[in-house]
Coordinates of C-alpha atoms in Angstrom, one line a residue:
Chain R
M1 CA 9.1 -7.0 43.1
E2 CA 12.1 -5.4 41.4
Y3 CA 11.6 -4.0 38.0
N4 CA 13.9 -2.7 35.4
F5 CA 13.2 -0.6 32.3
Y6 CA 14.5 -1.6 28.8
K7 CA 14.3 -0.3 25.3
I8 CA 13.6 -2.8 22.7
Y9 CA 12.0 -2.5 19.1
G10 CA 11.4 1.3 20.2
L11 CA 9.2 0.3 23.0
T12 CA 9.8 1.2 26.6
I13 CA 9.5 -2.0 28.7
K14 CA 8.9 -2.4 32.4
S15 CA 10.1 -6.1 33.4
S16 CA 10.6 -8.0 36.5
I17 CA 12.4 -10.6 34.3
P18 CA 16.0 -9.3 33.7
L19 CA 16.3 -9.1 30.0
H20 CA 19.7 -7.7 28.8
D21 CA 21.8 -5.3 30.8
S22 CA 23.1 -3.3 28.0
I23 CA 19.7 -2.1 27.0
K24 CA 18.7 -1.0 30.3
I25 CA 17.2 2.6 30.7
N26 CA 16.6 4.8 33.7
N27 CA 13.1 5.0 35.2
P28 CA 11.1 6.6 32.4
N29 CA 7.8 8.5 33.0
F30 CA 5.7 6.0 31.1
Y31 CA 6.1 2.6 29.6
D32 CA 4.6 0.8 26.6
V33 CA 4.9 -3.0 27.8
K34 CA 5.0 -4.7 31.2
I35 CA 6.5 -8.1 31.5
D36 CA 5.8 -10.0 34.8
Y37 CA 5.4 -13.5 36.2
G38 CA 2.0 -14.6 37.0
K39 CA -0.7 -17.4 36.2
V40 CA -1.5 -18.2 32.6
Y41 CA -4.7 -20.1 32.1
S42 CA -5.3 -21.7 28.6
E43 CA -8.3 -19.9 27.1
N44 CA -10.8 -22.0 25.3
N45 CA -13.8 -20.0 24.1
I46 CA -15.7 -19.8 20.9
D47 CA -13.3 -17.0 19.6
T48 CA -10.1 -18.9 20.1
C49 CA -8.1 -20.0 17.1
S50 CA -5.3 -22.6 17.6
I51 CA -2.3 -23.5 15.3
G52 CA 0.5 -25.3 16.8
I53 CA 1.4 -24.2 20.4
F54 CA -0.2 -20.8 19.8
N55 CA -3.8 -19.9 20.8
F56 CA -5.2 -16.6 19.4
S57 CA -8.3 -14.8 21.0
P58 CA -9.2 -11.1 20.3
D59 CA -7.3 -9.9 23.4
N60 CA -4.8 -12.6 24.1
I61 CA -2.3 -14.9 22.6
T62 CA -1.0 -17.7 24.7
F63 CA 1.6 -20.3 24.1
K64 CA 3.1 -23.1 26.2
V65 CA 6.7 -24.5 25.8
R66 CA 7.0 -27.7 27.7
D67 CA 9.3 -27.9 30.6
V68 CA 9.8 -24.0 30.3
A69 CA 6.9 -21.9 30.7
S70 CA 3.4 -20.7 29.5
Y71 CA 3.4 -17.2 28.1
K72 CA 0.4 -14.8 27.6
I73 CA 0.4 -11.7 25.4
S74 CA -2.3 -9.3 26.1
N75 CA -3.7 -6.3 24.3
G76 CA -0.4 -5.3 23.0
N77 CA 0.9 -4.1 26.3
T78 CA 1.4 -7.0 28.7
I79 CA 3.3 -10.4 28.8
T80 CA 2.7 -12.8 31.5
V81 CA 5.2 -15.6 32.1
D82 CA 4.2 -18.8 34.0
T83 CA 7.1 -20.8 34.7
E84 CA 7.0 -24.7 35.1
G85 CA 9.1 -26.4 37.9
N86 CA 12.8 -26.2 37.5
S87 CA 12.8 -24.3 34.1
C88 CA 16.1 -22.8 33.1
F89 CA 16.2 -19.0 33.2
D90 CA 17.9 -18.6 29.9
E91 CA 15.1 -20.7 28.3
I92 CA 12.4 -18.8 29.8
K93 CA 14.1 -15.4 28.7
K94 CA 14.6 -16.8 25.2
Y95 CA 10.7 -17.1 24.6
V96 CA 10.2 -13.8 26.0
L97 CA 12.6 -12.0 23.7
G98 CA 11.6 -14.1 20.7
S99 CA 8.0 -15.4 20.3
S100 CA 6.3 -13.3 23.1
L101 CA 7.7 -9.9 21.9
G102 CA 7.0 -11.1 18.3
M103 CA 3.4 -11.7 19.0
L104 CA 3.2 -8.4 21.0
L105 CA 4.3 -6.5 17.8
L106 CA 1.5 -8.4 15.8
Q107 CA -0.9 -7.2 18.5
K108 CA 0.3 -3.6 18.0
N109 CA 0.1 -3.8 14.3
I110 CA 3.9 -3.4 13.9
V111 CA 5.1 -5.4 11.0
A112 CA 7.8 -8.0 12.2
I113 CA 9.8 -9.8 9.5
H114 CA 11.6 -13.0 10.2
G115 CA 15.1 -11.9 9.6
G116 CA 17.9 -9.9 11.0
A117 CA 18.9 -6.2 10.4
V118 CA 22.2 -4.8 9.7
V119 CA 23.2 -1.1 9.3
I120 CA 25.3 -0.2 6.1
D121 CA 25.9 3.6 5.6
D122 CA 23.4 4.6 8.2
N123 CA 20.5 2.6 6.5
A124 CA 19.0 -0.6 7.7
I125 CA 18.9 -3.7 5.4
I126 CA 16.9 -6.8 6.4
I127 CA 18.5 -10.2 5.7
S128 CA 15.6 -12.7 5.4
G129 CA 15.4 -16.1 3.9
N130 CA 14.7 -19.8 4.0
I131 CA 15.8 -22.0 7.0
G132 CA 19.4 -22.9 6.4
A133 CA 20.0 -20.4 3.5
G134 CA 22.6 -18.6 5.5
K135 CA 20.9 -15.6 7.3
T136 CA 22.9 -15.8 10.5
T137 CA 26.3 -16.5 8.8
T138 CA 25.7 -13.6 6.4
I139 CA 24.8 -11.2 9.3
A140 CA 27.8 -12.5 11.3
N141 CA 30.3 -11.7 8.4
L142 CA 28.8 -8.3 7.9
L143 CA 29.3 -7.5 11.6
N144 CA 32.8 -8.8 11.3
K145 CA 33.4 -6.3 8.5
G146 CA 32.3 -3.4 10.9
Y147 CA 28.7 -2.8 9.9
G148 CA 26.3 -2.0 12.7
F149 CA 23.7 -4.4 14.1
L150 CA 20.1 -3.9 14.9
S151 CA 18.6 -7.5 15.2
D152 CA 19.4 -11.1 15.0
D153 CA 16.1 -12.8 14.1
V154 CA 13.1 -10.4 14.1
S155 CA 13.1 -7.1 12.3
A156 CA 10.4 -4.7 13.6
I157 CA 9.5 -2.0 10.9
M158 CA 7.8 1.1 12.1
K159 CA 6.4 3.8 9.9
N160 CA 8.0 7.3 10.2
N161 CA 5.9 10.7 10.0
N162 CA 6.9 11.1 6.3
N163 CA 5.7 7.6 5.2
T164 CA 9.2 6.1 5.1
Y165 CA 9.8 3.0 7.2
S166 CA 12.6 2.4 9.9
V167 CA 13.9 -0.8 11.5
Q168 CA 14.1 -0.8 15.3
P169 CA 16.9 -2.0 17.3
C170 CA 16.4 -5.3 19.2
V171 CA 18.9 -6.8 21.7
P172 CA 22.9 -6.9 21.2
Q173 CA 23.0 -10.6 21.1
Q174 CA 23.2 -13.2 18.2
R175 CA 22.3 -16.8 18.2
L176 CA 25.0 -18.6 16.2
C177 CA 25.4 -22.3 15.0
K178 CA 28.6 -24.0 15.8
N179 CA 30.1 -23.6 12.3
T180 CA 29.7 -19.8 12.5
V181 CA 31.2 -19.5 15.8
H182 CA 34.4 -21.2 14.5
I183 CA 34.3 -18.8 11.4
L184 CA 34.1 -15.9 13.6
G185 CA 37.0 -16.9 15.7
H186 CA 34.9 -17.2 18.9
N187 CA 35.8 -19.9 21.5
I188 CA 32.7 -22.1 21.8
Y189 CA 33.3 -22.4 25.6
D190 CA 32.8 -18.7 26.1
L191 CA 29.5 -18.9 24.7
V192 CA 26.2 -20.1 26.2
Q193 CA 24.4 -22.9 24.4
V194 CA 20.8 -21.7 24.0
D195 CA 19.3 -24.5 21.9
K196 CA 20.7 -28.0 22.2
L197 CA 18.4 -29.4 19.4
K198 CA 19.5 -27.0 16.8
D199 CA 23.0 -26.7 18.2
K200 CA 22.8 -22.7 18.7
Y201 CA 25.1 -20.8 20.8
L202 CA 24.5 -17.2 22.1
S203 CA 27.0 -14.6 21.4
P204 CA 26.2 -12.4 24.4
Q205 CA 27.7 -9.1 23.4
V206 CA 27.6 -7.8 19.9
N207 CA 30.1 -4.9 19.5
N208 CA 28.6 -2.9 16.7
F209 CA 25.1 -2.6 18.3
V210 CA 23.1 0.5 17.0
R211 CA 20.7 1.9 19.4
S212 CA 18.6 4.2 17.3
E213 CA 16.1 3.1 14.5
K214 CA 17.4 3.2 11.0
K215 CA 15.6 3.9 7.7
L216 CA 14.9 0.6 5.7
K217 CA 16.8 0.7 2.5
A218 CA 16.4 -2.8 1.1
I219 CA 15.4 -6.3 1.9
F220 CA 17.4 -9.3 0.9
Y221 CA 15.9 -12.8 0.8
L222 CA 18.5 -15.7 0.8
D223 CA 17.7 -18.9 -0.8
T224 CA 19.6 -22.0 -1.9
T225 CA 19.9 -23.5 -5.4
D226 CA 21.4 -26.4 -7.4
A227 CA 23.1 -23.8 -9.6
S228 CA 26.9 -23.6 -9.3
K229 CA 27.3 -19.9 -8.5
V230 CA 25.7 -17.1 -6.6
T231 CA 22.8 -15.3 -8.5
Y232 CA 20.7 -12.4 -7.6
E233 CA 17.5 -10.7 -9.1
E234 CA 15.2 -7.9 -8.0
I235 CA 11.8 -9.1 -7.1
L236 CA 9.1 -7.0 -8.5
G237 CA 5.3 -6.4 -8.5
A238 CA 2.9 -8.3 -6.3
E239 CA 5.7 -11.0 -5.7
K240 CA 7.2 -8.3 -3.2
F241 CA 4.2 -8.2 -1.2
K242 CA 3.8 -12.0 -1.2
L243 CA 7.3 -12.2 -0.1
I244 CA 6.9 -9.8 2.8
M245 CA 3.6 -11.5 3.8
S246 CA 4.9 -14.9 3.9
N247 CA 8.1 -13.9 5.9
I248 CA 6.1 -12.2 8.9
F249 CA 7.5 -13.6 11.9
R250 CA 5.9 -16.8 13.0
K251 CA 3.4 -16.5 10.0
E252 CA 2.6 -20.3 10.0
F253 CA 1.2 -20.0 13.5
I254 CA -1.1 -16.9 12.7
P255 CA -4.5 -17.3 11.7
N256 CA -5.3 -15.1 8.8
K257 CA -7.9 -13.0 10.5
F258 CA -5.5 -11.9 13.2
I259 CA -3.4 -10.2 10.8
K260 CA -5.5 -6.9 10.7
P261 CA -6.0 -4.6 7.8
P262 CA -3.5 -1.8 9.1
Y263 CA -0.9 -4.3 9.3
I264 CA -1.5 -5.7 5.7
K265 CA -1.4 -2.1 4.6
D266 CA 1.8 -1.5 6.1
C267 CA 3.2 -4.6 4.5
L268 CA 1.9 -3.3 1.2
A269 CA 3.5 0.1 1.7
I270 CA 6.8 -1.4 2.6
A271 CA 6.7 -3.6 -0.5
M272 CA 6.0 -0.2 -2.6
S273 CA 8.8 1.7 -1.0
T274 CA 11.6 -0.9 -0.5
P275 CA 13.8 -2.7 -3.2
I276 CA 13.7 -6.4 -2.5
Y277 CA 16.4 -8.7 -3.8
K278 CA 16.6 -12.5 -3.9
I279 CA 20.0 -14.0 -3.5
S280 CA 20.4 -17.6 -4.5
R281 CA 23.5 -19.6 -3.5
P282 CA 24.7 -23.0 -4.4
K283 CA 23.6 -25.6 -1.7
N284 CA 26.8 -27.2 -0.7
K285 CA 29.3 -24.4 -1.3
D286 CA 30.6 -21.7 1.1
S287 CA 29.8 -18.6 -0.7
V288 CA 29.3 -15.9 2.1
N289 CA 31.9 -13.7 0.6
E290 CA 30.3 -13.4 -2.8
I291 CA 26.9 -12.7 -1.0
I292 CA 28.6 -10.0 1.1
L293 CA 29.9 -8.4 -2.1
I294 CA 26.4 -8.4 -3.7
I295 CA 24.7 -7.0 -0.6
E296 CA 27.3 -4.2 -0.5
K297 CA 27.1 -3.5 -4.2
L298 CA 23.2 -3.4 -4.1
T299 CA 23.0 -1.3 -0.8
K300 CA 25.8 1.3 -1.6
G301 CA 24.9 1.5 -5.3
D302 CA 22.1 3.0 -7.1
F303 CA 20.0 -0.2 -7.1
K304 CA 20.4 -1.0 -10.9
N305 CA 20.5 -4.6 -11.9
D306 CA 23.4 -5.4 -14.1
Chain H
M1 CA -22.9 -19.9 0.8
I2 CA -24.4 -21.4 -2.2
K3 CA -23.7 -19.5 -5.6
L4 CA -27.1 -19.4 -7.4
N5 CA -25.8 -17.2 -10.0
K6 CA -23.8 -19.1 -12.6
I7 CA -21.8 -16.8 -15.0
N8 CA -22.3 -17.1 -18.7
K9 CA -22.1 -14.7 -21.9
E10 CA -25.3 -12.9 -21.0
T11 CA -24.5 -12.3 -17.3
I12 CA -24.2 -8.6 -16.4
L13 CA -21.9 -7.9 -13.6
S14 CA -19.7 -5.4 -12.0
R15 CA -16.9 -5.5 -9.4
K16 CA -17.6 -5.0 -5.7
P17 CA -17.0 -1.4 -4.8
D18 CA -15.0 -0.1 -2.0
L19 CA -12.0 -2.3 -2.4
D20 CA -8.6 -0.8 -1.5
C21 CA -6.4 -1.3 -4.6
T22 CA -2.7 -0.6 -4.8
E23 CA -0.5 -0.8 -7.8
L24 CA 2.9 -2.5 -7.6
D25 CA 4.9 -2.4 -11.0
G26 CA 1.8 -3.0 -12.9
D27 CA 0.2 -5.8 -10.7
I28 CA -2.5 -4.8 -8.4
V29 CA -2.9 -5.9 -4.9
M30 CA -6.6 -5.6 -3.5
M31 CA -7.7 -5.6 -0.1
D32 CA -11.1 -6.3 1.4
L33 CA -10.8 -4.0 4.5
D34 CA -13.8 -5.4 6.3
K35 CA -12.5 -9.0 6.1
G36 CA -8.8 -8.4 6.1
E37 CA -8.3 -10.5 3.0
Y38 CA -6.1 -9.5 0.1
F39 CA -5.9 -10.6 -3.6
M40 CA -3.2 -10.1 -6.2
L41 CA -4.1 -9.4 -9.8
N42 CA -1.6 -9.6 -12.8
P43 CA -1.7 -7.2 -15.5
V44 CA -4.2 -9.3 -17.7
A45 CA -6.4 -9.9 -14.5
N46 CA -6.1 -6.2 -13.9
S47 CA -7.6 -5.3 -17.2
I48 CA -10.5 -7.5 -16.6
W49 CA -10.9 -5.8 -13.3
E50 CA -10.9 -2.3 -14.9
N51 CA -13.4 -3.4 -17.5
I52 CA -15.9 -4.4 -14.9
E53 CA -15.9 -1.3 -12.7
K54 CA -19.2 -0.5 -14.1
P55 CA -22.0 -3.2 -15.0
I56 CA -21.0 -4.9 -18.1
A57 CA -22.2 -8.0 -20.1
V58 CA -19.7 -10.8 -20.1
S59 CA -19.9 -10.9 -23.9
D60 CA -18.9 -7.3 -24.0
L61 CA -16.0 -7.8 -21.6
I62 CA -14.7 -10.6 -23.9
S63 CA -14.9 -8.2 -27.0
N64 CA -13.0 -5.5 -25.2
L65 CA -10.3 -8.0 -24.1
M66 CA -10.0 -9.3 -27.7
T67 CA -9.3 -6.0 -28.8
E68 CA -6.5 -5.4 -26.2
Y69 CA -4.9 -8.8 -26.4
E70 CA -4.2 -11.3 -29.3
V71 CA -6.3 -14.2 -28.3
D72 CA -8.9 -16.4 -30.0
E73 CA -12.5 -16.1 -28.8
K74 CA -12.7 -19.7 -27.2
T75 CA -9.5 -19.4 -25.1
C76 CA -10.5 -15.8 -24.0
Y77 CA -14.1 -17.0 -23.1
L78 CA -12.8 -20.0 -21.1
N79 CA -10.1 -18.0 -19.2
V80 CA -12.5 -15.0 -18.4
I81 CA -15.3 -17.3 -17.1
D82 CA -12.7 -19.2 -15.0
F83 CA -11.3 -15.9 -13.5
L84 CA -14.8 -14.4 -13.0
G85 CA -15.8 -17.7 -11.1
K86 CA -12.8 -17.1 -8.8
L87 CA -13.8 -13.5 -8.1
N88 CA -17.3 -14.6 -7.5
D89 CA -16.2 -17.3 -5.1
S90 CA -14.3 -14.7 -3.2
N91 CA -17.4 -12.4 -3.1
L92 CA -15.7 -9.7 -5.2
L93 CA -18.5 -9.6 -7.8
V94 CA -21.8 -7.9 -8.0
I95 CA -24.0 -9.9 -10.5
N96 CA -27.2 -7.9 -11.9
N97 CA -29.0 -10.6 -13.6

């Protein structure tokens, strides 16, 4: 079996499944996570909790994607992939880099927020938000302005020694919808279609990829509204904590008891130390430029509301 | 679990000790570290929470709140009983009747 080593979310990963060439590292002395093909059996014991396709037990999280593969994430250090028939390699890999690594972060008590991360002035900001609120378009436009890229869909937040928090780099690729592909001036035929259902395309190499962790400076939550212009407000108090908890990656599938106290405590500490802004944009109007201006102002300024 | 203790004005109660509390801009987030559950309190709820740190009769708690907030006794009583009921349902109270 041929293995390669990669750095993702600050973790050293040994994998027999090729993940992404540009984040390969030379043989390290140790690794945090091993990814391999193998058999995955469904667990059905008294401790198993199931929500949707995900099954949680104290040591393992398993899920099965029809016509693709079954995945088992164990003890925060092993991912096992059991492929089905003629499943397509890009599809298999998509669930390794997405849900599998996301669930592994949960097992390791590393907070993972559903949202991408961009670097502005050497600090990380997280762009989270409702489905269809414009996360991907906003991130793509920030990258077009030359800002750095850390992650597309999952932001892993780790505690530093001095009680501050940093966002870790993921993989230099972005999933774009057709509309964004055109806005960015890519040729759609150069990109790989990764999700036929949602019409998503993979931008395989992001130019401004940042390879080191960056201090978390702010979280932006995007939402749509019936109002006619873009507005923003700073979220305060327990609402900050609530917003972080409800935007944990795949939260809707995680039984409450599998979110452990250290994880919740980190969410609370992040809520205390990080400004969180909600930006609301009109539903049917392209307002990405206004959103970018607000994000730049709040990130580069002194965090005062007007 | 069936709650045998119904809370009324004579009930003497206090909050469950050893909860991890964090303040966020005046709101309080409490964590039950054993169960991994968390609860959020707004400033009024927080003031009740502070009042029940040591055992206190519900009638005294209501008097304390009425000096702190402009509220009539009936409204105060109904809201306090409702809130204490919720705390009790979440096993966050010690009732010493």
